[in-house]
XYZ file of C-alpha atoms in Angstrom:
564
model
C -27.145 3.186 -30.809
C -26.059 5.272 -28.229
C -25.532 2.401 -25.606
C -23.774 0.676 -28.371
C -20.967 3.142 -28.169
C -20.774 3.305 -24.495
C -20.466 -0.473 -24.532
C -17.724 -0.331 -27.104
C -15.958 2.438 -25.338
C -15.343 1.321 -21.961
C -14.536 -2.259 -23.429
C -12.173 -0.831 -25.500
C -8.247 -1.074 -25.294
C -6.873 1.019 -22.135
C -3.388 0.745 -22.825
C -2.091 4.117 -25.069
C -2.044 7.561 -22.864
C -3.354 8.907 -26.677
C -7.071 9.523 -25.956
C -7.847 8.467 -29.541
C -6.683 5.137 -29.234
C -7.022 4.847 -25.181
C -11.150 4.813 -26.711
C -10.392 3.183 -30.056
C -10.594 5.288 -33.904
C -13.836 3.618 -34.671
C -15.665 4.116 -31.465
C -14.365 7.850 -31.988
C -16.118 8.713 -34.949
C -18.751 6.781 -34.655
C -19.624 9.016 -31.040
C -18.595 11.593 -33.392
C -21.127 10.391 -35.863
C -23.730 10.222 -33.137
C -22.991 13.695 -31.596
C -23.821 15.697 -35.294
C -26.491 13.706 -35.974
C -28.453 14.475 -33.087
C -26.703 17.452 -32.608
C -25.840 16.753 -28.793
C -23.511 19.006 -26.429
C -20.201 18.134 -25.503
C -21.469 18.340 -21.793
C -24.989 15.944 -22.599
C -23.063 13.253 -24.903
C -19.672 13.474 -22.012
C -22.273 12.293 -19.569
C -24.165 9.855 -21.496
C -20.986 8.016 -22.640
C -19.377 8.760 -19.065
C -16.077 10.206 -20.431
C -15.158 14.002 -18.986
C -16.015 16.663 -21.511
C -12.079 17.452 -21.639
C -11.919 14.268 -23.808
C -14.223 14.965 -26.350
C -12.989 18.696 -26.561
C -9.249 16.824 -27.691
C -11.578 14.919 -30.112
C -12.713 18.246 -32.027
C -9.645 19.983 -31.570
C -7.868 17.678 -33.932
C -10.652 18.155 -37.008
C -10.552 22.082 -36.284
C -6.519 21.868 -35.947
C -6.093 20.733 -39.579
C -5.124 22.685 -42.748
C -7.028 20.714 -44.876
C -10.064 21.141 -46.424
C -12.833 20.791 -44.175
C -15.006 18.013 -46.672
C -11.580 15.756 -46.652
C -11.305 16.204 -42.693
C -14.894 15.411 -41.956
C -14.536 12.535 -44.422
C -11.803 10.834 -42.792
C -13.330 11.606 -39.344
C -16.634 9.896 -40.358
C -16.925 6.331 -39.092
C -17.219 5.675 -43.493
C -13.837 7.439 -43.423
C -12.212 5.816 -40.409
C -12.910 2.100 -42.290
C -11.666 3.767 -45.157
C -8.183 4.567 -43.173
C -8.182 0.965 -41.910
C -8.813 -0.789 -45.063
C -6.614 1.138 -47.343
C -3.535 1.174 -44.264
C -3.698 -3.077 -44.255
C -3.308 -3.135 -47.804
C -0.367 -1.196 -48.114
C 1.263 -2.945 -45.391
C 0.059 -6.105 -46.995
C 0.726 -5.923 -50.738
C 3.323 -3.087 -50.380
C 5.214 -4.302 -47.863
C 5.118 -7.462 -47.250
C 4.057 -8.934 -50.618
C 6.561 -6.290 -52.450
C 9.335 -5.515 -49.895
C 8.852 -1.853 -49.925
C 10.875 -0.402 -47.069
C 8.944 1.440 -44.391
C 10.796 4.834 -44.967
C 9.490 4.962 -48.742
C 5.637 3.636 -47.136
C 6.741 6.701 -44.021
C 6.828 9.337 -47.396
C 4.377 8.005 -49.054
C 1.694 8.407 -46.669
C 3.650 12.191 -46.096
C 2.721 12.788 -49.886
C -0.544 11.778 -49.957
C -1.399 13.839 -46.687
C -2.527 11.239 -45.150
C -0.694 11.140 -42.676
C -2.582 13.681 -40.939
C -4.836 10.964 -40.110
C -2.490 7.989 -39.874
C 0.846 7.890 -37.639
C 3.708 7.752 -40.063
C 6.614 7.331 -37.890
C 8.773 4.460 -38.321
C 8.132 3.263 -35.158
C 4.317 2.957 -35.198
C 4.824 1.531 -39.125
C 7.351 -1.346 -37.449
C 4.499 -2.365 -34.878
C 2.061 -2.304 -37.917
C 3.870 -4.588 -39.650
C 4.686 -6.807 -37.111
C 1.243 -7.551 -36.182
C 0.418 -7.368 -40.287
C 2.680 -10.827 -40.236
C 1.666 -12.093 -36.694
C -1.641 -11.811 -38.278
C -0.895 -13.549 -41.155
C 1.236 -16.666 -39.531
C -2.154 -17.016 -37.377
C -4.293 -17.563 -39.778
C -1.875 -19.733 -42.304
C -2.074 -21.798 -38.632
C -5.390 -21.697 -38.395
C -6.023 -22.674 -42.054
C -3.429 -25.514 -42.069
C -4.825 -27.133 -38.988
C -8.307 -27.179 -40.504
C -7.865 -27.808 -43.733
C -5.975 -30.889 -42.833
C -8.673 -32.456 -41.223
C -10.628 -31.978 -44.443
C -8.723 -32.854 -47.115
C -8.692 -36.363 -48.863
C -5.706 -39.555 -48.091
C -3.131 -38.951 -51.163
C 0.471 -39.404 -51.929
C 2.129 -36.757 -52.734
C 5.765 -36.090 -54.729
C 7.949 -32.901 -53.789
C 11.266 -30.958 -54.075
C 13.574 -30.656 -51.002
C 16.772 -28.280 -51.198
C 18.601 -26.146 -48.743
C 19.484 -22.549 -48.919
C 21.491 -20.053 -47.183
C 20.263 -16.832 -46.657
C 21.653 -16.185 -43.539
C 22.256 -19.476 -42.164
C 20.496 -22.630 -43.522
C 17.372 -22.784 -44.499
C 15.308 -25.733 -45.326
C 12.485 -26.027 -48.204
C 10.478 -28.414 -49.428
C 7.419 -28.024 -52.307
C 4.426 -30.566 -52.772
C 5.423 -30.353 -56.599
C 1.429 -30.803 -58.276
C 0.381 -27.946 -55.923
C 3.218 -25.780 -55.732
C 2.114 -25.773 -51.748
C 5.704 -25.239 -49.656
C 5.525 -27.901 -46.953
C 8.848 -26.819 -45.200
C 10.484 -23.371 -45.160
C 12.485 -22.921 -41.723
C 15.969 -21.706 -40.676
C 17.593 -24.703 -38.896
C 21.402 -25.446 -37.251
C 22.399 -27.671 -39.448
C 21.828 -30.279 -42.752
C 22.142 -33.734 -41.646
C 19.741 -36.175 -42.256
C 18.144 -36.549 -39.144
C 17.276 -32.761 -39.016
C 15.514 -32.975 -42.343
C 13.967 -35.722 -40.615
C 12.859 -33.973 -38.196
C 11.808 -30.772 -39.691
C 9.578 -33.001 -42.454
C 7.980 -35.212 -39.467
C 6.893 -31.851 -37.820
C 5.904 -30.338 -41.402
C 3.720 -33.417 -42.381
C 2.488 -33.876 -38.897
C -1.952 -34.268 -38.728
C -1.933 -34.208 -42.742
C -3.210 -37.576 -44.432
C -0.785 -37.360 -47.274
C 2.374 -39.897 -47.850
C 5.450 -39.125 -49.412
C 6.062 -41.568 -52.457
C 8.918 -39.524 -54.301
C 11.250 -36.690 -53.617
C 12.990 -34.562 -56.269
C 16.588 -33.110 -55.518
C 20.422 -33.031 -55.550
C 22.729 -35.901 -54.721
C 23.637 -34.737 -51.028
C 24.042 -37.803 -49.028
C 22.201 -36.633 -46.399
C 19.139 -35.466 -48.603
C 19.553 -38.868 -50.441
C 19.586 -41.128 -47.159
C 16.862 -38.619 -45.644
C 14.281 -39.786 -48.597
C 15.212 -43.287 -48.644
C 15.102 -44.265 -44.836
C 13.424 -41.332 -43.421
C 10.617 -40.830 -45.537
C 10.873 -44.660 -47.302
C 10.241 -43.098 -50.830
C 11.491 -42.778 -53.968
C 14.743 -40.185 -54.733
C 14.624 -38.732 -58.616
C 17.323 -37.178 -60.118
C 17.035 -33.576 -60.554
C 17.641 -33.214 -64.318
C 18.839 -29.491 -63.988
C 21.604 -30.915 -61.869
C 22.877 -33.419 -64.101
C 22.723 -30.805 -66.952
C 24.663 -28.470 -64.907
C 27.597 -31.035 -64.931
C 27.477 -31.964 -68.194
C 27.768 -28.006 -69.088
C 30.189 -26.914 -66.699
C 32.525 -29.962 -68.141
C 32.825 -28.581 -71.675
C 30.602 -25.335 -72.337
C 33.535 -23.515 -71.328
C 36.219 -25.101 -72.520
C 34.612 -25.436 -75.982
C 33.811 -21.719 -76.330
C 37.369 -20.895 -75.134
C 39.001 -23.228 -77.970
C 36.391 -20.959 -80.503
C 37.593 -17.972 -78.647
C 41.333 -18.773 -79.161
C 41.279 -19.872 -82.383
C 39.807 -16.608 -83.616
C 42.247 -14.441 -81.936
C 44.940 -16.920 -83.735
C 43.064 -16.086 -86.976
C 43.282 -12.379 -86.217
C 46.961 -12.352 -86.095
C 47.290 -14.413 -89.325
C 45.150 -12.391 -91.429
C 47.078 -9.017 -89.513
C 50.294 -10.414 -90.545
C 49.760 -11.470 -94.097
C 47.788 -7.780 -94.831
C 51.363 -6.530 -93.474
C 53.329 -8.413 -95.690
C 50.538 -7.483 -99.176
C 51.215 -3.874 -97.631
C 54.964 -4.335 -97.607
C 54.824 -5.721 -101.220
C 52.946 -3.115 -102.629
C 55.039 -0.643 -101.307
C 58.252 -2.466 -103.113
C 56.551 -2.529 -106.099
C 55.806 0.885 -106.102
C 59.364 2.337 -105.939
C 60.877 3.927 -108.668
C 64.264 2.844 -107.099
C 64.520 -0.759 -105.650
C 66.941 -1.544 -103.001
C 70.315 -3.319 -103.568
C 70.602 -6.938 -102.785
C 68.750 -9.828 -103.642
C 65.065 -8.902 -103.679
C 62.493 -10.678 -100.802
C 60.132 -13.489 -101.973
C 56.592 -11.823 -100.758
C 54.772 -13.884 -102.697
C 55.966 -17.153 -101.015
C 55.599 -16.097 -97.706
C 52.109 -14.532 -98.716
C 51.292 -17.990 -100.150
C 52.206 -19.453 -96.615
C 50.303 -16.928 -94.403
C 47.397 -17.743 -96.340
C 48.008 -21.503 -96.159
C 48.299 -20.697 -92.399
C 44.872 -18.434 -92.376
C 42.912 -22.034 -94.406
C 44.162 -24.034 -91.840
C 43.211 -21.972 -88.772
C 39.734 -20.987 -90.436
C 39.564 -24.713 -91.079
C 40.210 -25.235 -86.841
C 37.823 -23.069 -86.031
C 35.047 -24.858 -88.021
C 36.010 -27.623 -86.172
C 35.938 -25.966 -83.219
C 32.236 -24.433 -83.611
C 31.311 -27.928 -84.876
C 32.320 -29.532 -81.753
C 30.474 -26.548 -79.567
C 27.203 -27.565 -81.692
C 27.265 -31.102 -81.041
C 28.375 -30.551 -77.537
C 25.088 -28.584 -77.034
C 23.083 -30.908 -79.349
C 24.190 -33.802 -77.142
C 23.599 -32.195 -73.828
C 20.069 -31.027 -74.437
C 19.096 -34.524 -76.008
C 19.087 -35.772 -72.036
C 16.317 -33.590 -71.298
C 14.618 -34.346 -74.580
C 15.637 -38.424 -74.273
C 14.224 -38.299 -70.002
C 10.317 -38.652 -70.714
C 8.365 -41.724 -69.730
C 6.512 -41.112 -73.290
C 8.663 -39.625 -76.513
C 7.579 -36.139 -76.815
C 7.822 -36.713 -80.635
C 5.587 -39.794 -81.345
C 3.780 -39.511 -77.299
C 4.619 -44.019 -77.233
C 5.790 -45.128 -74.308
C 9.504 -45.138 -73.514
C 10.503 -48.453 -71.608
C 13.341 -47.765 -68.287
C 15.924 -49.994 -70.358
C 15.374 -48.034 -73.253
C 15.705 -44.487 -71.927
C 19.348 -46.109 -70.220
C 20.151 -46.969 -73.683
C 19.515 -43.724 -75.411
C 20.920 -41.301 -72.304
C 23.889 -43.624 -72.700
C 24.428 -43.181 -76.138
C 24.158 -39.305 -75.246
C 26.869 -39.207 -72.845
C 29.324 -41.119 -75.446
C 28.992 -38.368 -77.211
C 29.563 -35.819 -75.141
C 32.443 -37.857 -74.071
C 34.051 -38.070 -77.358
C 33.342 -34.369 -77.804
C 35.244 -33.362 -74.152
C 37.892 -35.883 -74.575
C 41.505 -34.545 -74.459
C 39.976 -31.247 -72.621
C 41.461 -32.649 -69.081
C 40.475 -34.808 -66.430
C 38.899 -32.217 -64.248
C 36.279 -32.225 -66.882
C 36.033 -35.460 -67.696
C 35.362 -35.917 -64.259
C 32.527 -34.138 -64.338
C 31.118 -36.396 -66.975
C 31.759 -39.022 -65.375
C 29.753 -38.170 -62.595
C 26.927 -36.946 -64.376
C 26.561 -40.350 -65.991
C 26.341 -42.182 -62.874
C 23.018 -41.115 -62.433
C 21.501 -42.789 -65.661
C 20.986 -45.815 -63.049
C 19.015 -43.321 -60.976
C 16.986 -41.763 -64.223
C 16.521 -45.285 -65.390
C 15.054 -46.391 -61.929
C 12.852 -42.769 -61.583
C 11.424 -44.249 -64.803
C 11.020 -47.745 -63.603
C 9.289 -46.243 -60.582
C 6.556 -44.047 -62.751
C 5.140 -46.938 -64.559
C 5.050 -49.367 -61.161
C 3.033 -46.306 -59.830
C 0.763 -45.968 -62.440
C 0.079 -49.749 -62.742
C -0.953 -49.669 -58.767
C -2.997 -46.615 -59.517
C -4.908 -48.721 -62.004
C -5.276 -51.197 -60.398
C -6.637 -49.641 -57.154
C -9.363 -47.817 -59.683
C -10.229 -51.016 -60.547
C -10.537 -50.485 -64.192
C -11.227 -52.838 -66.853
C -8.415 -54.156 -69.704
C -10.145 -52.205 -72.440
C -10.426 -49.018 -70.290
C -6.951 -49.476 -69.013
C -5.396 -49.814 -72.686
C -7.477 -46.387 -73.541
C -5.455 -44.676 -70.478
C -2.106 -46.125 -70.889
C -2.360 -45.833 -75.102
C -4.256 -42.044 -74.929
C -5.322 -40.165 -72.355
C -2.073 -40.056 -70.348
C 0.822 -39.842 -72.705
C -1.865 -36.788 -73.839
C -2.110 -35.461 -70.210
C 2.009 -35.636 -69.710
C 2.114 -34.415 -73.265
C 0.435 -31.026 -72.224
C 2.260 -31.056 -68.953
C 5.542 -30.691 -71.118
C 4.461 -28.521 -73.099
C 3.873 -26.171 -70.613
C 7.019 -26.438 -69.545
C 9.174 -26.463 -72.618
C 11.521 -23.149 -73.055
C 11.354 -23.987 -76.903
C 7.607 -22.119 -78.439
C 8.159 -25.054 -81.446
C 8.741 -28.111 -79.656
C 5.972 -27.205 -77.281
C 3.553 -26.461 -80.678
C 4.325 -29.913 -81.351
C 3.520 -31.278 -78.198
C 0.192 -29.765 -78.106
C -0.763 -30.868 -81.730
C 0.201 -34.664 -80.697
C -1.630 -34.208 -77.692
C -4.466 -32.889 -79.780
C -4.466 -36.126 -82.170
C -3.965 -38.429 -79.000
C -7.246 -36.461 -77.696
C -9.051 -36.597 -80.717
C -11.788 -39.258 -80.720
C -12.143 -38.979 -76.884
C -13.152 -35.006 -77.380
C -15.613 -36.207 -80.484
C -16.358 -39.165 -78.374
C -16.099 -41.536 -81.107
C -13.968 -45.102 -81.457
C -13.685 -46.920 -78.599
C -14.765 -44.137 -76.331
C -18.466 -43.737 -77.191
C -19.358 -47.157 -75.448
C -18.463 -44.913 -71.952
C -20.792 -42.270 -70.069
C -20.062 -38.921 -69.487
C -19.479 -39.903 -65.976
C -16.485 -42.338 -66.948
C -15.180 -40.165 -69.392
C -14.445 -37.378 -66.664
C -13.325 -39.817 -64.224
C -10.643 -41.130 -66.310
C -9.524 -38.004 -67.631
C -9.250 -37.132 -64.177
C -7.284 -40.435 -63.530
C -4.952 -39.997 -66.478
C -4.192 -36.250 -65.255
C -3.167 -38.023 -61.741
C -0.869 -40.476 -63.403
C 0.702 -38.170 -65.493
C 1.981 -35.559 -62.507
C 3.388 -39.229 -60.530
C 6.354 -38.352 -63.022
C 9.056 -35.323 -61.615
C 12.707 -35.032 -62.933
C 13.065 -31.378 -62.194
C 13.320 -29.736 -58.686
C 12.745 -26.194 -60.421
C 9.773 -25.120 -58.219
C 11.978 -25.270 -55.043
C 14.959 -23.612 -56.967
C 13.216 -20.669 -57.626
C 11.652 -20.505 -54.002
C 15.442 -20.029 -52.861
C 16.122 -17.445 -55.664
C 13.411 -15.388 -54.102
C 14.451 -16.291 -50.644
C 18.057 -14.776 -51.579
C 15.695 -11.485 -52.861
C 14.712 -11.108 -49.947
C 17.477 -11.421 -47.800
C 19.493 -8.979 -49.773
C 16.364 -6.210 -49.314
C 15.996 -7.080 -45.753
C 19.983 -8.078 -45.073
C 18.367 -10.837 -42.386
C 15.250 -12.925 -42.593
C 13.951 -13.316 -39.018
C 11.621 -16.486 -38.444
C 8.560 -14.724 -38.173
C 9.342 -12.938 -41.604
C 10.428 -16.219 -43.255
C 6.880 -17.929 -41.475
C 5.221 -14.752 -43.279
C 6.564 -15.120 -46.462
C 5.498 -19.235 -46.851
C 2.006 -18.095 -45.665
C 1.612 -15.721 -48.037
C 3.231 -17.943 -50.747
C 0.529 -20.665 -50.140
C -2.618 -18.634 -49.577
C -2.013 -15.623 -51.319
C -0.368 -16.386 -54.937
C -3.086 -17.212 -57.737
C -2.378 -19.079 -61.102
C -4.488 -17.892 -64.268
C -6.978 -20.096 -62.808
C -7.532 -18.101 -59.829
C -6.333 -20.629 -57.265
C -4.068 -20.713 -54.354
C -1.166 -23.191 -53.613
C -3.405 -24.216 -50.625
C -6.347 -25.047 -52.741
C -4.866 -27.217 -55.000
C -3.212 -28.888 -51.916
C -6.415 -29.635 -49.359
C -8.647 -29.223 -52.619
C -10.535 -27.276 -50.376
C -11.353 -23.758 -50.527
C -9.759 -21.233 -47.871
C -10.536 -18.253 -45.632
C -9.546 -14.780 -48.101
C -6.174 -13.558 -45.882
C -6.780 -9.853 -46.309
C -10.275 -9.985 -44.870
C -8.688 -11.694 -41.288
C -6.336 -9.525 -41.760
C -8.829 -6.737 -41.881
C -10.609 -8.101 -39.043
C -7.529 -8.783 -37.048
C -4.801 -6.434 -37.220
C -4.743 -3.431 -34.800
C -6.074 -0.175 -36.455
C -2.850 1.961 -36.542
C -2.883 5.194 -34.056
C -3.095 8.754 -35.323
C -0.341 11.098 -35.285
C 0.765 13.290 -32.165
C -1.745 16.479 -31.898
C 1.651 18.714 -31.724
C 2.666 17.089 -34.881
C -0.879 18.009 -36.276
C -0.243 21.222 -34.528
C 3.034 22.086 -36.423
C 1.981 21.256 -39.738
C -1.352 23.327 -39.309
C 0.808 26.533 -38.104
């Protein structure tokens, strides 16, 4: 044991003038350890481990310097105590820090309250070399991880999300949509379509996985970027197309409402002055000279006024209502199946109805200027697109067949059941509305039915086949992607974080994607990484554990000063 600690000792890291880290923490107690266990003298264990006796004297003098209880001191000086330290240090710069932007002044106090940083070195500088090695670390091993996993993982193509965002400068992301894996996070000079060209060559570069379909805005250069550079498919993002159709008339409408009401305000004011005024004639005993004012026919008009206004307003409202009803209908109209009978909606079909839609909202916004109807305009240009996303589903699901090589009887099962059921649930999980997604669920259930009892025209399959197409149907249904919402937030929490941290620095940014994909868990426990290689990973915090420096203690006179 003894030789164990010499060996450790003199191979230990030479570059602190601190004696406690010059021989490392652990190798400390653990002589420490050794020395009250076979109760050696400073002189005997000095010349065994070939250190002066000076050395181990500064050792001692730092557990006899303390004001705290002797059982906590001997605790944290124990080698059980000194992995302790280690352990419990990494995970506050890992889950408080780093995973929950806590600044290192508040980490600096906290350690000051809990005393322990009598044992740990609290200053801000030591905590800002902590934490940059905590996210060297962790950049390492997403490396590592990526590199391997790659070479592991099964040939697939893959849809994602690509948007830009500017923190502080411009920032690239893209998101393998299924997975929720980010591909691409990095600051970079500019926009233009070869950069994203670029920046996705190096991002995809040693993984077997092809790009089929990319979800996002209508920038040219993110539109020409998918089409040439990555030779796939470009879906409209439906948020964006919503977003126009709202910012056309949403406003507009509710200030007509608005107006109107004040409008109605002032008539009902004015004909409660002129009732008031009335009364108050009525009620003298002596009534002016002169010819007498006709209150009740300008009461009768005021109130003619107040029907008609109330009567605008109702309008108004009505308008709003079918505004709304109209612009939500796209979302509920875009679905390769109808989420109210789960049949299959043909491309020229969906055109049709979104078309309808938008004459609606047109008739609605018309008269409300041409700024607006501009907007409209523009939105509807990208029916073609919506129609051609929807076009492009079912081509990808026929080759996906077709490749499986199934069968026409188990190919009608998939394309009449199991996936409108599997895109079913998929919605429903999405939906914002707890009803419509209740509904979705209970037509999914009915679609399901006889496969879960496996009766009809699924008992003449095995077990075997049942799982495979299941698994088949699930594959088809997620080819399907009209929203770029899982890149959208990504930047929302990007812009977090550069408002905490006024800057995001490359290796923090590189930090921040690692932990996203190896360190964020769904209910089901997984990782954006898993689901991506479908391979299991290394756990982060144990590298991490292994890897990361173990922080210094704090300056004897600081012990010193505390203790006096």
């Amino acid at each position: 044991m003894l030789l164990c600690i010499v060996i450790m000792i003199v191979n230990s890291p030479n570059t602190n003038k601190d004696p406690l880290i010059r021989w490392g923490r652990a190798q400390v107690a653990e002589a420490l350890d050794e020395q009250k266990s076979r109760k050696v003298s400073l002189a005997g264990l000095a010349r065994e481990i070939g250190i002066p006796r000076t050395t181990i004297q500064h050792w001692n003098l730092r557990t006899k310097s303390s004001d705290l209880p002797p059982e906590m001191v001997a605790f944290f000086e124990s080698t059980v105590g000194e992995e302790f330290l280690h352990r419990f240090f990494v995970s506050m710069m890992f889950d408080l820090h780093e995973h929950g932007n806590t600044s290192l002044r508040s980490l600096s106090d906290f350690l000051k309250k809990t005393q322990l940083d009598r044992f740990i070195s609290s200053s801000k500088s030591s905590l800002e070399r902590a934490a940059q090695d905590v996210e060297c670390s962790t950049i390492q091993f997403a490396d590592q991880e990526n590199e391997r996993l790659s070479k592991l993982m099964p040939e697939k193509n893959i849809s994602i999300a690509e948007d830009e965002t500017f923190p502080n400068g411009t920032c690239m992301v893209a998101i393998e949509l299924r997975s929720n894996f980010i591909l691409l996070e990095r600051m970079v000079p500019d926009r233009k379509t070869v950069t994203w060209d670029c920046q996705m060559e190096n991002a995809l570069k040693g993984m077997p996985v092809k790009v089929i379909q990319s979800v996002g805005d209508e920038a040219k250069s993110l539109v020409k970027h998918v089409k040439v550079g990555l030779e796939a498919h470009h879906s409209p993002d439906t948020f964006h197309i919503q977003q126009e159709v709202t910012k056309a008339g949403s406003a507009q409408l509710k200030l007509k409402i608005k107006r109107d009401t004040e409008n109605l305000e002032k008539l009902s004011k004015k004909t409660k002055k002129l009732e008031k005024k009335q009364m108050i004639l009525e009620n003298l005993e002596k009534k002016p000279k002169g010819r007498p004012i006709d209150y009740d026919s300008q009461i009768a008009k005021a109130v003619d006024l107040e029907r008609d206004q109330t009567e605008l307003i109702r309008v108004a409202v009505q308008r709003n209502t079918d505004f709304h009803s109209a612009r939500l209908s796209i979302s509920e109209i875009y679905h390769p199946y109808s989420i109210k009978s789960g049949l299959k909606q043909g491309a020229a079909v969906i055109a049709e109805k979104l078309n309808a839609a938008f004459d609606d909202i047109e008739n609605i916004v018309n008269g409300t200027g041409n700024a607006f109807e501009k907007r409209i305009t523009k939105a509807r240009k990208l029916v073609s697109s919506m129609e051609a996303t929807i076009a492009f589903y079912f081509a990808t699901v026929a080759m996906i067949l077709d490749q499986k090589g199934y069968d026409e009887r188990t190919r009608m099962l998939l394309e009449d059941f199991l996936i409108p059921a599997c895109y079913l649930e998929s919605a429903a999980s999405k939906s914002n509305s707890k009803e419509e997604a209740i509904d979705m669920r209970y037509l999914k259930k009915e679609l399901m039915a006889e496969y879960d009892s496996r009766a009809g025209p699924f008992r003449m399959n095995t077990p075997e086949e049942l799982q495979d197409m299941l698994n088949t149907a699930r594959d088809c249904s997620a080819v399907f992607q009209r929203s770029s919402s899982a890149v959208e937030g990504r930047n929302g929490q990007l812009s977090l974080n550069y408002h905490n941290l006024h800057r995001l620095s490359d290796r923090k940014l590189a930090c921040l994607t690692a932990l996203h994909n190896f360190d964020t868990r769904r209910d089901d426990g997984t990782t954006p990484a898993q689901r991506f290689f479908e391979s299991e990973h290394g756990n982060l915090f144990e590298y991490l554990l292994e890897n990361v420096k173990r922080v210094g203690r704090p300056r004897i006179r600081s012990a010193l000063k505390r203790a006096s």
